[in-house]
Each structure stands twice: as structure tokens, then as C-alpha cells.
Short mmCIF file of C-alpha atoms and ligand atoms in Angstrom, two decimals:
data_model
loop_
_atom_site.label_atom_id
_atom_site.label_comp_id
_atom_site.label_asym_id
_atom_site.label_seq_id
_atom_site.Cartn_x
_atom_site.Cartn_y
_atom_site.Cartn_z
CA MET A 1 2.98 10.80 77.07
CA ASN A 2 1.21 7.53 76.26
CA LYS A 3 -0.34 5.49 79.03
CA LYS A 4 2.24 4.18 81.53
CA MET A 5 2.94 0.46 81.66
CA ARG A 6 1.42 -1.12 84.77
CA VAL A 7 4.07 -2.95 86.78
CA GLY A 8 3.67 -5.39 89.67
CA VAL A 9 6.69 -6.08 91.89
CA LEU A 10 7.14 -9.34 93.81
CA ILE A 11 9.35 -9.20 96.89
CA SER A 12 10.37 -11.33 99.86
CA GLY A 13 12.61 -9.06 101.92
CA ARG A 14 14.66 -5.87 102.01
CA GLY A 15 13.29 -4.36 98.80
CA SER A 16 16.20 -2.16 97.76
CA ASN A 17 15.55 -3.01 94.12
CA LEU A 18 11.89 -2.17 94.68
CA GLN A 19 13.09 1.17 96.09
CA ALA A 20 15.15 1.81 92.95
CA LEU A 21 12.07 1.10 90.81
CA ILE A 22 9.90 3.35 93.00
CA LYS A 23 12.43 6.16 92.59
CA ALA A 24 12.59 5.71 88.82
CA CYS A 25 8.80 5.74 88.56
CA GLU A 26 8.68 9.07 90.38
CA ALA A 27 10.14 10.80 87.33
CA HIS A 28 7.21 12.17 85.36
CA ASP A 29 8.69 10.97 82.07
CA PHE A 30 9.29 7.37 83.26
CA PRO A 31 7.05 5.17 81.09
CA ALA A 32 5.98 2.72 83.84
CA GLU A 33 4.20 2.86 87.19
CA ILE A 34 4.13 0.35 90.05
CA VAL A 35 0.49 -0.50 90.68
CA VAL A 36 0.95 -3.28 93.23
CA VAL A 37 3.63 -4.86 95.40
CA VAL A 38 3.13 -8.48 96.38
CA SER A 39 5.15 -10.07 99.19
CA ASN A 40 5.19 -13.68 100.31
CA THR A 41 6.42 -12.62 103.75
CA PRO A 42 4.26 -10.37 105.95
CA ASP A 43 7.22 -8.58 107.57
CA ALA A 44 9.24 -7.84 104.42
CA GLN A 45 11.02 -4.49 104.76
CA GLY A 46 10.05 -3.75 101.16
CA LEU A 47 6.37 -3.54 102.16
CA GLU A 48 7.21 -0.50 104.29
CA ARG A 49 8.93 1.12 101.32
CA ALA A 50 5.86 0.51 99.15
CA ARG A 51 3.47 1.88 101.78
CA ARG A 52 5.59 5.02 102.13
CA ALA A 53 5.20 5.51 98.37
CA ASP A 54 1.42 4.92 98.58
CA ILE A 55 1.61 1.78 96.48
CA PRO A 56 -1.03 -0.88 97.22
CA CYS A 57 0.48 -3.96 98.90
CA VAL A 58 -0.75 -7.53 99.00
CA VAL A 59 0.71 -10.21 101.26
CA VAL A 60 0.36 -13.72 99.90
CA ASP A 61 1.97 -15.75 102.66
CA HIS A 62 3.16 -19.04 101.14
CA ARG A 63 2.61 -20.77 104.52
CA ASP A 64 -1.14 -20.23 104.14
CA TYR A 65 -1.37 -22.31 100.93
CA LYS A 66 -1.43 -26.05 100.70
CA ASN A 67 0.70 -26.16 97.57
CA ARG A 68 2.65 -24.03 95.11
CA ALA A 69 -0.18 -24.04 92.56
CA ALA A 70 -2.63 -22.48 95.03
CA PHE A 71 -0.04 -19.92 96.18
CA ASP A 72 0.85 -18.93 92.61
CA ALA A 73 -2.82 -18.72 91.59
CA GLU A 74 -3.42 -16.25 94.42
CA MET A 75 -0.48 -14.12 93.26
CA THR A 76 -1.76 -14.13 89.69
CA TRP A 77 -5.15 -13.08 91.00
CA ALA A 78 -3.60 -10.15 92.93
CA LEU A 79 -1.57 -9.08 89.88
CA GLU A 80 -4.49 -9.34 87.48
CA ASP A 81 -6.77 -7.52 89.89
CA ALA A 82 -4.31 -4.60 89.58
CA LYS A 83 -4.26 -5.01 85.76
CA VAL A 84 -0.52 -5.63 85.77
CA GLU A 85 1.22 -5.77 82.37
CA LEU A 86 4.76 -6.55 83.57
CA VAL A 87 5.83 -8.51 86.67
CA CYS A 88 9.23 -7.73 88.22
CA LEU A 89 10.78 -10.17 90.67
CA ALA A 90 12.87 -8.09 93.07
CA GLY A 91 14.47 -10.34 95.62
CA PHE A 92 11.53 -12.73 95.44
CA MET A 93 12.89 -15.91 96.96
CA ARG A 94 10.26 -18.54 96.03
CA LEU A 95 10.37 -20.85 93.06
CA LEU A 96 7.45 -20.24 90.71
CA SER A 97 5.26 -22.95 89.21
CA GLU A 98 5.30 -23.76 85.49
CA THR A 99 1.73 -22.51 85.27
CA PHE A 100 2.68 -19.11 86.71
CA VAL A 101 5.70 -18.75 84.42
CA GLU A 102 3.64 -19.71 81.38
CA HIS A 103 0.81 -17.38 82.34
CA TRP A 104 3.26 -14.43 82.49
CA TRP A 105 5.48 -15.58 79.60
CA ASP A 106 7.59 -12.64 78.32
CA LYS A 107 5.89 -10.45 80.92
CA LEU A 108 7.93 -11.70 83.88
CA ILE A 109 11.47 -10.50 84.58
CA ASN A 110 14.01 -11.07 87.33
CA ILE A 111 17.18 -9.50 88.64
CA HIS A 112 20.00 -11.75 89.77
CA PRO A 113 23.32 -10.79 91.40
CA SER A 114 25.69 -12.59 89.03
CA LEU A 115 26.62 -12.63 85.38
CA LEU A 116 24.28 -15.40 84.27
CA PRO A 117 24.62 -18.14 83.17
CA ALA A 118 27.40 -18.21 85.78
CA PHE A 119 26.43 -18.65 89.44
CA LYS A 120 22.75 -19.47 89.49
CA GLY A 121 20.96 -20.00 92.79
CA LEU A 122 21.93 -18.75 96.22
CA GLY A 123 25.18 -17.54 97.81
CA VAL A 124 26.34 -16.33 94.43
CA GLN A 125 28.62 -13.51 95.61
CA ARG A 126 30.51 -15.91 97.89
CA ARG A 127 30.79 -18.48 95.12
CA ALA A 128 32.03 -15.84 92.66
CA ILE A 129 34.79 -14.80 95.09
CA GLU A 130 35.73 -18.41 95.83
CA SER A 131 35.91 -19.24 92.13
CA GLY A 132 38.75 -16.76 91.63
CA ALA A 133 36.78 -14.97 88.87
CA ARG A 134 37.99 -11.45 88.13
CA PHE A 135 34.55 -10.09 87.32
CA SER A 136 31.00 -10.55 88.47
CA GLY A 137 27.91 -8.40 88.09
CA CYS A 138 24.17 -8.59 87.74
CA THR A 139 21.64 -9.69 85.16
CA VAL A 140 18.09 -8.72 84.26
CA HIS A 141 16.39 -11.54 82.37
CA TYR A 142 13.04 -12.93 81.33
CA VAL A 143 11.93 -15.80 83.54
CA ARG A 144 11.68 -19.32 82.15
CA HIS A 145 10.96 -22.64 83.84
CA GLU A 146 14.44 -23.33 85.18
CA MET A 147 15.74 -21.16 88.01
CA ASP A 148 17.85 -18.15 86.93
CA VAL A 149 17.53 -19.08 83.27
CA GLY A 150 15.95 -17.01 80.50
CA PRO A 151 16.68 -14.48 77.74
CA ILE A 152 19.05 -11.82 79.08
CA ILE A 153 17.92 -8.21 78.70
CA THR A 154 20.96 -6.49 80.18
CA GLN A 155 23.95 -7.08 82.43
CA ALA A 156 26.36 -4.87 84.37
CA VAL A 157 29.89 -6.02 85.09
CA VAL A 158 31.87 -5.20 88.24
CA PRO A 159 35.44 -6.22 89.11
CA ILE A 160 36.15 -8.61 91.94
CA HIS A 161 39.01 -7.25 94.04
CA ASN A 162 41.44 -9.53 95.87
CA ALA A 163 40.45 -7.99 99.21
CA ASP A 164 36.71 -8.41 98.64
CA ASP A 165 34.53 -10.14 101.17
CA VAL A 166 30.90 -11.02 100.44
CA GLY A 167 29.70 -7.69 101.84
CA ALA A 168 31.99 -5.59 99.67
CA LEU A 169 31.19 -7.47 96.47
CA SER A 170 27.45 -7.56 97.21
CA LYS A 171 27.44 -3.79 97.72
CA ARG A 172 29.30 -3.18 94.45
CA ILE A 173 26.88 -5.44 92.57
CA LEU A 174 23.79 -3.99 94.27
CA GLU A 175 24.69 -0.46 93.15
CA GLN A 176 24.59 -1.73 89.58
CA GLU A 177 21.35 -3.67 90.17
CA HIS A 178 19.73 -0.40 91.14
CA ARG A 179 20.89 1.13 87.84
CA ILE A 180 20.02 -1.64 85.41
CA TYR A 181 16.64 -2.80 86.74
CA PRO A 182 14.88 0.54 86.15
CA MET A 183 16.71 0.82 82.83
CA ALA A 184 15.38 -2.56 81.67
CA VAL A 185 11.84 -1.70 82.79
CA ARG A 186 12.07 1.57 80.86
CA TRP A 187 13.12 -0.24 77.68
CA ILE A 188 10.29 -2.75 77.99
CA ALA A 189 7.73 -0.02 78.64
CA GLU A 190 9.06 1.86 75.62
CA GLN A 191 8.52 -1.33 73.59
CA ARG A 192 12.15 -1.51 72.54
CA VAL A 193 12.64 -5.07 73.74
CA ARG A 194 12.01 -8.15 71.59
CA VAL A 195 12.67 -11.76 72.55
CA GLU A 196 14.08 -13.89 69.74
CA GLY A 197 14.60 -17.42 71.01
CA PRO A 198 17.37 -17.30 73.62
CA ARG A 199 18.32 -13.72 72.73
CA VAL A 200 16.88 -10.31 73.50
CA ILE A 201 17.08 -7.51 70.96
CA VAL A 202 16.94 -3.98 72.40
CA SER A 203 16.29 -1.51 69.62
CA GLY A 204 17.94 1.88 69.65
CA TYR A 205 20.99 0.76 71.64
CA GLY A 206 24.28 -0.60 70.34
CA PRO A 207 26.96 -2.59 72.14
CA PRO A 208 29.61 -0.72 74.16
CA GLU A 209 32.99 -0.43 72.51
CA ASN A 210 35.30 -0.95 75.46
CA VAL A 211 36.86 -4.15 76.65
CA LEU A 212 37.37 -4.54 80.40
CA LEU A 213 40.58 -5.95 81.84
CA ASN A 214 41.12 -6.84 85.49
CA PRO A 215 43.86 -6.26 86.63
CA ALA A 216 43.97 -3.10 84.54
CA PRO A 217 47.02 -2.86 82.26
CA LYS A 218 49.53 -0.08 83.06
C1 GAR B 301 19.27 -8.75 95.20
O1 GAR B 301 20.67 -8.80 95.22
C2 GAR B 301 18.74 -9.60 94.06
O2 GAR B 301 19.54 -9.56 92.92
C3 GAR B 301 18.75 -10.97 94.69
O3 GAR B 301 18.30 -10.76 96.01
C4 GAR B 301 18.66 -9.44 96.42
C5 GAR B 301 17.40 -8.75 96.89
O4 GAR B 301 17.71 -7.50 97.43
N1 GAR B 301 17.93 -11.89 93.96
C6 GAR B 301 18.23 -13.17 93.78
O5 GAR B 301 19.22 -13.69 94.25
C7 GAR B 301 17.24 -13.95 92.94
N2 GAR B 301 17.83 -15.14 92.43
P1 GAR B 301 16.59 -6.41 97.62
O6 GAR B 301 15.44 -7.09 98.36
O7 GAR B 301 17.26 -5.35 98.46
O8 GAR B 301 16.16 -5.92 96.26
#
């Protein structure tokens, strides 16, 4: 196989998406490898997951930097030191500076637990339930300057059930996050993904044929 794409993962907490990426990368035919994990919080659970997988970890604690520019510059340094080619935000809960986003333009992706452009920001599962929407899901997208905005690579849709609380919906969405994030990284590493303005073209894959209805018709 050709050389694997070098991936850096940015985390702030639990790191279950990081874990899904670690697992995917363990397959010998997966075209990417995680070469560094960067956390802005020293006690992020995800750091433990990375250490268990023998992945180098760097803590860049935002509280140690006088401003966002200095914090972001340190993260870029850590990522470049590891010769990262693709940066994956995986539950990274800090806003990034324009300079950082521009530096990693089309090499910086994020996973978000809603069907963007609906429900940007925080508390999105609760807001999806409260809205009365019948579906929610998750989105992998390229990062642009505005929060939770950028060309969408892939999305997974899950139903919202009437009995759902935030925990139940979050769990249903998270299961799909763990499927689609490694899938998107694979496509990028296989060079199937092209950004054309607001749209992403993934070569070799067509649209699904089915339409989803919720409630399901009898
Ligand atoms: C995930 O649900 C991810 O989509 C979300 O934070 C959670 C992190 O979980 N990210 C965002 O809301 C970013 N806007 P994890 O640490 O277990 O991967």
C-alpha cells in the first residue's frame, strides 16, 4: 500500500470519536495513521486512550496562553512537528483562530452531532428534541471561519423518537459518529474527496436510493 496519510487528532474530553479513529487505523489496510493527539485539557479521558494505543500526546493547555493566536500557534507547531497532513477535531471544544483555519484550509475536518446546517453550537441534541424534528444525526465537514460551518463530507441520519431524552438521542447519534468519522478519513486518505465551493464531491460513491420516513408508513 502507498504511504499512510498522517493524521493529528484534537480533543478536549472523552475521546470516543478518537477511539473510533484509533480502531479504524488498526486495520492494516486503513490508509491513515494517527501520529499525534493534541488536547487543550490535561485531564482529557481521550489522552488515556491515545497513550494506551502508543500514540504520542501533546497537551496545549489554553489557560497557559495569553491569547488565542499564541495557543493556536502552539497547536500548529505540535501538528507540524509530527508532519500532520490532516487534522481531525474530535470533541475539541475551543474556537479556532482565522489564522489556524486558514493555515489548515481543506486539511481540517470536524464532527458535529447534528444534521448541519441545523443546530450549530452546543446543546444540540436537546435543541433537536425540543424543536419537534423527526430526524437528527451527525455531520463530518471541512472547517471554515464560522463555527460548525463548512463543506459537508458526509452525514448520517437517525430518527428522533417521542420518548427520547438527551441521553438516548446522544447515544443513537454517537454510534453513527463512530461509523462516519473513520469513513470520511478513509475517503480523504484515498484522495476521493474534492471540495468545490460549498460542496464536497466524493468520487466512487453514489447517493443512496431510499427515502426515510418517520413515523414509518404501515
Ligand atoms: C461528540 O458528540 C462530537 O460530535 C461533539 O462532541 C462530542 C465529543 O465526544 N462535538 C461537537 O459538539 C463539536 N461542535 P467524544 O469526545 O466522545 O468524541
